[in-house]
Coordinates of C-alpha atoms (C1' of nucleotides) in Angstrom, one line a residue:
Chain A
M1 CA -205.6 17.9 -173.5
T2 CA -201.9 18.6 -172.4
A3 CA -199.4 16.1 -171.7
S4 CA -199.2 17.2 -167.8
A5 CA -202.8 17.2 -167.6
A6 CA -203.3 13.5 -169.1
R7 CA -200.6 12.3 -166.7
A8 CA -202.4 14.0 -163.7
D9 CA -205.7 12.1 -164.9
T10 CA -203.9 8.7 -165.5
R11 CA -202.6 9.5 -161.7
L12 CA -206.0 9.8 -160.1
S13 CA -207.3 6.6 -161.9
P14 CA -205.6 3.6 -160.1
R15 CA -207.7 2.1 -157.2
K16 CA -204.3 1.3 -155.6
R17 CA -201.6 3.8 -154.5
A18 CA -198.8 1.6 -154.0
G19 CA -195.5 2.8 -152.9
N20 CA -192.8 0.0 -154.5
G21 CA -194.9 -2.7 -155.0
P22 CA -197.9 -5.0 -153.3
A23 CA -197.8 -5.7 -149.8
R24 CA -200.4 -8.5 -150.1
R25 CA -201.1 -11.0 -153.0
I26 CA -203.3 -9.7 -155.5
D27 CA -206.0 -12.1 -157.0
A28 CA -206.5 -11.7 -160.9
D29 CA -210.0 -11.0 -160.7
E30 CA -209.5 -8.0 -158.9
I31 CA -207.1 -6.2 -161.3
G32 CA -208.9 -3.9 -163.6
L33 CA -208.6 -4.1 -167.2
D34 CA -209.3 0.0 -167.8
A35 CA -209.6 0.8 -171.1
L36 CA -209.3 -2.8 -172.4
V37 CA -212.6 -3.4 -171.6
G38 CA -214.0 -1.1 -174.3
H39 CA -211.8 -2.6 -177.0
A40 CA -213.8 -5.5 -179.3
G41 CA -210.2 -6.6 -180.1
Y42 CA -209.4 -7.7 -176.7
A43 CA -212.4 -9.6 -176.2
V44 CA -212.3 -11.1 -179.7
R45 CA -208.6 -12.1 -179.1
R46 CA -209.2 -13.8 -175.8
F47 CA -212.1 -15.5 -177.5
Q48 CA -210.3 -16.8 -180.4
I49 CA -207.5 -18.1 -178.3
W50 CA -210.3 -20.1 -176.3
I51 CA -212.0 -21.3 -179.7
F52 CA -208.6 -22.4 -181.0
Q53 CA -207.5 -24.2 -177.9
D54 CA -210.7 -26.1 -178.1
F55 CA -210.5 -27.0 -181.4
I56 CA -207.0 -28.1 -181.0
K57 CA -208.1 -30.3 -178.2
T58 CA -211.0 -31.7 -179.8
L59 CA -209.2 -32.8 -182.8
G60 CA -206.3 -33.8 -181.0
D61 CA -206.6 -37.4 -181.8
V62 CA -206.6 -36.8 -185.4
D63 CA -203.9 -34.3 -185.0
I64 CA -205.5 -31.5 -187.1
R65 CA -205.1 -27.9 -186.4
P66 CA -207.5 -25.1 -187.6
T67 CA -205.7 -24.2 -190.6
Q68 CA -205.1 -27.5 -191.8
Y69 CA -208.9 -28.1 -191.3
S70 CA -209.7 -25.2 -193.2
V71 CA -207.1 -25.8 -196.1
M72 CA -208.6 -29.5 -196.5
T73 CA -212.3 -28.1 -196.4
V74 CA -211.5 -25.7 -199.2
I75 CA -210.0 -28.2 -201.2
G76 CA -212.8 -30.8 -200.7
A77 CA -215.3 -28.4 -201.9
N78 CA -213.4 -27.2 -204.8
P79 CA -211.2 -29.7 -206.2
G80 CA -208.3 -28.8 -208.8
L81 CA -207.6 -25.0 -207.0
S82 CA -204.4 -23.8 -207.7
Q83 CA -202.0 -23.0 -204.4
M84 CA -202.4 -19.2 -205.1
A85 CA -206.2 -19.6 -205.0
V86 CA -206.5 -21.4 -202.0
A87 CA -204.2 -19.2 -200.3
K88 CA -205.8 -16.0 -201.2
R89 CA -209.1 -17.4 -200.6
L90 CA -208.0 -18.2 -196.9
G91 CA -205.8 -15.1 -196.3
I92 CA -202.4 -17.5 -195.8
E93 CA -199.3 -16.4 -197.3
R94 CA -198.5 -18.5 -200.2
A95 CA -195.2 -19.1 -199.0
R96 CA -196.9 -20.7 -195.7
L97 CA -199.3 -22.8 -197.6
V98 CA -196.2 -24.8 -199.1
H99 CA -195.4 -25.9 -196.1
L100 CA -198.7 -26.9 -194.9
L101 CA -199.4 -28.5 -198.2
D102 CA -196.0 -30.7 -197.6
S103 CA -197.1 -31.9 -194.3
L104 CA -200.8 -32.7 -195.7
E105 CA -199.2 -34.5 -198.8
Q106 CA -196.7 -36.6 -196.5
R107 CA -199.8 -37.8 -194.8
K108 CA -201.3 -38.9 -197.8
L109 CA -204.6 -36.4 -197.1
V110 CA -203.8 -34.0 -200.1
K111 CA -202.3 -34.5 -203.5
R112 CA -200.6 -31.9 -206.0
I113 CA -201.3 -32.4 -209.4
K114 CA -199.3 -30.7 -212.2
S115 CA -201.4 -28.4 -214.1
K116 CA -201.8 -29.1 -218.0
A117 CA -203.5 -25.6 -218.3
D118 CA -200.8 -23.9 -216.5
R119 CA -197.5 -25.6 -216.1
R120 CA -196.8 -23.2 -213.5
S121 CA -199.4 -24.2 -211.2
H122 CA -200.3 -27.3 -209.2
A123 CA -204.0 -28.7 -208.9
L124 CA -204.9 -29.6 -205.4
H125 CA -207.1 -32.5 -204.4
L126 CA -208.0 -34.5 -201.5
T127 CA -206.6 -38.2 -201.8
A128 CA -209.4 -40.8 -201.4
Q129 CA -207.9 -41.3 -197.7
G130 CA -208.1 -37.6 -197.5
E131 CA -211.8 -37.5 -198.2
T132 CA -212.6 -40.1 -195.7
A133 CA -210.3 -38.4 -193.2
L134 CA -212.1 -35.2 -193.8
A135 CA -215.6 -36.2 -193.1
K136 CA -214.3 -37.5 -189.6
F137 CA -212.6 -34.2 -189.3
K138 CA -215.9 -32.6 -189.8
R139 CA -217.8 -34.4 -187.5
L140 CA -215.3 -33.6 -184.7
A141 CA -215.3 -30.1 -186.0
A142 CA -219.5 -29.9 -185.3
E143 CA -218.6 -31.4 -181.8
H144 CA -216.2 -28.4 -181.4
E145 CA -218.9 -26.0 -182.3
R146 CA -221.4 -27.4 -180.1
H147 CA -218.6 -26.6 -177.0
V148 CA -218.6 -22.9 -178.6
E149 CA -222.4 -23.1 -178.4
A150 CA -222.5 -24.3 -175.0
K151 CA -220.1 -21.8 -174.0
I152 CA -221.6 -18.7 -175.3
G153 CA -225.3 -19.9 -176.1
K154 CA -226.8 -20.8 -179.0
E155 CA -228.4 -17.4 -180.0
N156 CA -225.4 -15.5 -179.1
R157 CA -223.3 -17.8 -181.4
E158 CA -225.8 -17.3 -184.3
R159 CA -225.7 -13.8 -183.8
L160 CA -221.8 -13.5 -183.8
L161 CA -221.8 -15.4 -187.2
Q162 CA -224.2 -12.6 -188.8
I163 CA -222.2 -9.9 -187.3
L164 CA -218.6 -11.4 -188.8
A165 CA -220.4 -12.6 -191.8
G166 CA -218.4 -10.1 -194.1
F167 CA -215.2 -11.4 -192.7
T168 CA -215.3 -14.9 -194.5
Chain B
M1 CA -222.4 -43.2 -191.6
T2 CA -219.6 -45.2 -193.1
A3 CA -216.7 -44.1 -194.2
S4 CA -217.6 -45.1 -198.0
A5 CA -220.9 -43.1 -197.8
A6 CA -219.0 -40.0 -196.5
R7 CA -216.9 -40.3 -199.3
A8 CA -219.9 -40.3 -201.6
D9 CA -221.6 -37.5 -200.0
T10 CA -218.1 -35.3 -200.3
R11 CA -217.9 -36.4 -204.0
L12 CA -221.1 -35.1 -204.8
S13 CA -220.8 -31.8 -202.9
P14 CA -218.2 -29.6 -205.1
R15 CA -219.7 -27.5 -207.4
K16 CA -216.6 -28.2 -210.0
R17 CA -215.9 -31.6 -211.5
A18 CA -212.5 -30.7 -212.4
G19 CA -210.1 -33.4 -214.1
N20 CA -206.6 -32.4 -213.4
G21 CA -207.1 -28.9 -212.7
P22 CA -208.7 -25.4 -213.6
A23 CA -209.0 -24.6 -217.2
R24 CA -209.6 -21.0 -216.3
R25 CA -208.8 -18.7 -213.9
I26 CA -210.7 -19.0 -210.8
D27 CA -211.7 -15.8 -208.6
A28 CA -211.6 -15.9 -204.8
D29 CA -215.2 -14.9 -204.2
E30 CA -216.6 -18.0 -206.4
I31 CA -214.6 -20.2 -203.9
G32 CA -217.0 -22.1 -201.7
L33 CA -215.9 -22.4 -198.0
D34 CA -218.1 -25.4 -197.2
A35 CA -218.2 -26.2 -193.6
L36 CA -216.2 -23.3 -192.7
V37 CA -219.3 -20.9 -192.9
G38 CA -221.0 -22.6 -189.7
H39 CA -217.8 -22.3 -187.6
A40 CA -217.7 -19.1 -185.6
G41 CA -213.8 -19.8 -185.1
Y42 CA -213.0 -19.1 -188.7
A43 CA -215.1 -15.7 -188.8
V44 CA -213.8 -14.8 -185.5
R45 CA -210.2 -15.7 -186.5
R46 CA -210.7 -13.4 -189.7
F47 CA -212.2 -10.7 -187.8
Q48 CA -209.2 -10.8 -185.0
I49 CA -206.5 -10.7 -187.9
W50 CA -208.4 -7.6 -189.5
I51 CA -208.6 -5.9 -186.0
F52 CA -204.9 -6.4 -185.0
Q53 CA -204.1 -5.0 -188.4
D54 CA -205.8 -1.7 -188.0
F55 CA -204.5 -1.4 -184.4
I56 CA -201.0 -1.8 -185.8
K57 CA -201.7 0.6 -188.3
T58 CA -203.2 3.0 -186.4
L59 CA -200.8 3.0 -183.7
G60 CA -198.0 2.7 -186.1
D61 CA -196.3 6.2 -185.3
V62 CA -196.1 5.2 -181.8
D63 CA -194.9 1.5 -182.8
I64 CA -197.3 0.0 -180.2
R65 CA -198.4 -3.2 -180.6
P66 CA -202.0 -4.8 -179.1
T67 CA -200.0 -7.0 -176.6
Q68 CA -197.6 -4.1 -175.6
Y69 CA -201.0 -1.6 -175.3
S70 CA -202.7 -4.1 -172.9
V71 CA -199.5 -4.7 -170.8
M72 CA -199.2 -1.1 -170.3
T73 CA -202.8 -0.3 -169.8
V74 CA -202.9 -2.8 -167.0
I75 CA -199.8 -1.4 -165.4
G76 CA -201.1 2.1 -165.3
A77 CA -204.5 0.9 -163.8
N78 CA -202.6 -1.4 -161.4
P79 CA -199.5 -0.1 -160.2
G80 CA -197.0 -2.2 -158.4
L81 CA -198.6 -5.4 -160.0
S82 CA -195.8 -8.4 -160.2
Q83 CA -195.0 -10.0 -163.4
M84 CA -197.0 -13.2 -162.7
A85 CA -199.9 -11.2 -161.7
V86 CA -200.1 -9.4 -165.2
A87 CA -199.2 -12.7 -167.0
K88 CA -202.1 -14.4 -165.3
R89 CA -204.5 -11.5 -165.9
L90 CA -203.7 -11.2 -169.5
G91 CA -203.3 -14.8 -170.5
I92 CA -199.4 -14.0 -171.5
E93 CA -197.0 -16.5 -170.8
R94 CA -194.5 -15.1 -167.8
A95 CA -191.6 -16.3 -170.4
R96 CA -192.9 -14.2 -172.9
L97 CA -193.8 -11.0 -170.7
V98 CA -190.0 -11.0 -169.6
H99 CA -189.3 -10.1 -173.1
L100 CA -192.1 -7.6 -173.7
L101 CA -191.2 -5.7 -170.5
D102 CA -187.5 -5.8 -171.4
S103 CA -188.6 -3.9 -174.5
L104 CA -190.9 -1.4 -172.9
E105 CA -188.3 -0.7 -170.1
Q106 CA -185.7 -0.1 -172.6
R107 CA -188.1 2.4 -174.2
K108 CA -188.3 3.9 -170.7
L109 CA -191.9 3.4 -170.6
V110 CA -192.2 0.9 -167.6
K111 CA -189.9 0.2 -164.6
R112 CA -189.5 -2.6 -162.7
I113 CA -188.9 -1.9 -159.1
K114 CA -187.6 -4.8 -156.6
S115 CA -190.3 -5.6 -154.1
K116 CA -189.5 -5.3 -150.7
A117 CA -192.2 -7.5 -149.4
D118 CA -191.0 -10.5 -151.4
R119 CA -187.5 -10.1 -153.2
R120 CA -188.2 -12.7 -155.6
S121 CA -190.5 -10.4 -157.4
H122 CA -190.5 -7.1 -159.3
A123 CA -193.4 -4.3 -158.9
L124 CA -194.1 -3.0 -162.1
H125 CA -194.9 0.8 -162.4
L126 CA -195.2 3.2 -165.5
T127 CA -192.6 5.8 -165.8
A128 CA -193.7 9.4 -165.9
Q129 CA -192.9 9.4 -169.7
G130 CA -194.9 5.8 -169.9
E131 CA -197.9 7.8 -168.3
T132 CA -197.7 10.7 -170.7
A133 CA -197.4 7.9 -173.8
L134 CA -199.9 5.8 -172.5
A135 CA -202.4 8.6 -172.7
K136 CA -201.6 9.3 -176.3
F137 CA -201.5 5.6 -177.1
K138 CA -205.1 5.5 -175.5
R139 CA -206.2 8.4 -177.9
L140 CA -204.9 6.6 -180.6
A141 CA -206.8 3.0 -179.8
A142 CA -209.9 5.2 -179.3
E143 CA -209.5 6.2 -182.9
H144 CA -208.8 2.5 -184.1
E145 CA -212.1 1.5 -182.0
R146 CA -213.9 4.3 -184.0
H147 CA -212.6 1.8 -187.0
V148 CA -214.2 -1.0 -185.8
E149 CA -217.3 0.7 -185.3
A150 CA -217.3 2.2 -188.9
K151 CA -216.4 -1.6 -190.0
I152 CA -219.2 -3.4 -188.2
G153 CA -221.8 -0.8 -187.2
K154 CA -222.1 0.9 -183.7
E155 CA -225.0 -1.8 -182.6
N156 CA -222.9 -4.6 -183.6
R157 CA -219.9 -3.7 -182.0
E158 CA -221.6 -3.3 -178.7
R159 CA -223.6 -6.8 -179.0
L160 CA -219.9 -8.3 -179.7
L161 CA -218.9 -6.7 -176.4
Q162 CA -221.6 -8.0 -174.4
I163 CA -221.7 -11.5 -176.0
L164 CA -217.6 -11.9 -175.2
A165 CA -217.9 -9.9 -171.9
G166 CA -216.8 -13.4 -170.2
F167 CA -213.6 -14.0 -172.0
T168 CA -212.2 -10.6 -170.5
Chain C
dT1 C1' -192.9 -8.3 -217.6
dA2 C1' -195.8 -11.0 -214.6
dT3 C1' -197.1 -15.2 -212.0
dT4 C1' -196.6 -19.9 -209.4
dG5 C1' -194.4 -22.2 -206.6
dT6 C1' -190.7 -22.5 -203.9
dT7 C1' -186.8 -21.3 -200.2
dA8 C1' -185.0 -18.6 -197.1
dT9 C1' -184.8 -15.1 -193.4
dA10 C1' -186.8 -12.5 -189.3
dC11 C1' -189.9 -11.4 -186.0
dT12 C1' -194.1 -12.6 -183.3
dC13 C1' -196.6 -15.7 -180.3
dT14 C1' -197.4 -20.2 -177.9
dA15 C1' -195.7 -23.7 -175.3
dT16 C1' -192.4 -26.0 -172.3
dA17 C1' -188.5 -27.3 -169.9
dA18 C1' -184.9 -25.9 -166.7
dC19 C1' -182.3 -22.8 -164.1
dT20 C1' -181.3 -19.0 -159.8
dA21 C1' -182.7 -16.6 -156.0
dT22 C1' -186.0 -16.4 -153.2
dA23 C1' -189.8 -17.7 -149.9
Chain D
dT1 C1' -190.8 -27.9 -151.6
dA2 C1' -192.9 -24.5 -154.2
dT3 C1' -192.9 -19.8 -156.7
dA4 C1' -191.0 -15.3 -159.5
dG5 C1' -188.2 -14.1 -162.7
dT6 C1' -185.2 -15.6 -166.3
dT7 C1' -183.1 -18.2 -170.2
dA8 C1' -183.3 -21.3 -173.8
dT9 C1' -185.6 -24.1 -177.3
dA10 C1' -189.3 -25.6 -180.6
dG11 C1' -193.3 -25.1 -183.5
dA12 C1' -196.9 -22.1 -185.4
dG13 C1' -197.9 -18.1 -187.7
dT14 C1' -196.8 -13.4 -190.2
dA15 C1' -194.0 -10.7 -193.5
dT16 C1' -190.7 -10.5 -196.9
dA17 C1' -187.7 -10.7 -200.5
dA18 C1' -185.5 -13.5 -203.8
dC19 C1' -185.0 -17.2 -207.0
dA20 C1' -186.4 -20.8 -211.2
dA21 C1' -189.8 -22.2 -214.5
dT22 C1' -193.4 -20.6 -217.0
dA23 C1' -197.0 -17.5 -218.9

DNA sequence: TATTGTTATACTCTATAACTATA
DNA sequence: TATAGTTATAGAGTATAACAATA
C-alpha cells in the first residue's frame, strides 16, 4: 500500500465529514473507536483501571493499594525473603520497593531484619500487627473480587484467570 | 474469625519457617503468590504491563506509545472532536490530554482548529502527514496484536475481547 | 568483579485545584 | 453560573544510573 493510498483510505472511513468542527454536541457513546476495538491491550487497560479503582475504594478504609497488598501477601506467605527476591517475583523495581517497604515499615506492618547469612541483604517479615492487618486486607480484597465477579460474570472471571495464568 | 485466629492461620501457611532470613538462595519460581493467584486484578495488571511493553517496543521506531496511538486513532475516525469529547471517550484527564496534544501537534501529526460554533473549544484533526503516519502506526499495531495472539493463543485473545467488550 | 540495598533523577500517568475566556 | 482549555502541583509508577557495603 502506498502512503497516498493509505491516506485516501483513511479519509473515506470517518462517519462525519466535519469542516472546522462540530456544529452540535457529540456524546461519548457515538464516538467510534475504530482500530482500538480490535486491540486486546486497549480493553485490558480500561479493565485494569476499573479493577484498581474498585480495589483502592474497597480497601480505602485501611489505606492499602494493590502494590502494597501484593508485597505484604508475598512476604506473609514467604517470610525471610530478601528485597531482591520480592522485587523480582512481583516485577517491581528494587529501587521502588525500597520506598514501598519504608512506608509499610513506618506503619509497623513489615520489618526488615539484617540477614546473618548475607549481610548485604534484609530478611523481610510481617510484624504481628502486620499479620493481623493482612488477614483483614485479605477479607476486603475478597470482597473486591466479588465486585469483579459481579461486573463480568462468574464464569468469565474464571476463564480470564485461566487465560492469564501464565503472567503471574 | 478473630484476629488471633487469623494470625494463627497465617502463621501455619508459609512453606518456609525461616528464622532471621534465608540460608540459601531462593529462586523466583518457588516463591508462592498465596492469595494473589485468586485475584483477577493481579493477572490483568501483569498482562497489561507485558502488552504495553510489546506495543512500545513494536512501535519504537515511530516513537508512538499506546495512549498517543489511541488519541490519534479516535481523532482520525472522528475528525472535529473537541478535547473534552476525546478525553471523556478514552478516559483520559483533560489536563493530561493538553500535553499529549502539544506533543502530537509539535510533531505535525495533529492540529487544533478554533471552533466557530463554540469559541472555547478546539476542533481536532489529523494533518495530512498525521493520516499517513497513522496508517503506518496501524500496521505496526496490527503486528503487535499478532504478538499478543502468539502469546496467549488466537481463541483466548478473541474470548478476552468478548469478556472485556463492556470496558471499551 | 558482582550483588544488595539505597539514593537520585527523569519521565509517564493519575488526581486535583485554580485560572482564562468564553458560553 | 457553568464549561473548555490551560497551567500547576502532588503522588504513584517506571526506568535508569550511581554509590557504599558486602560477597
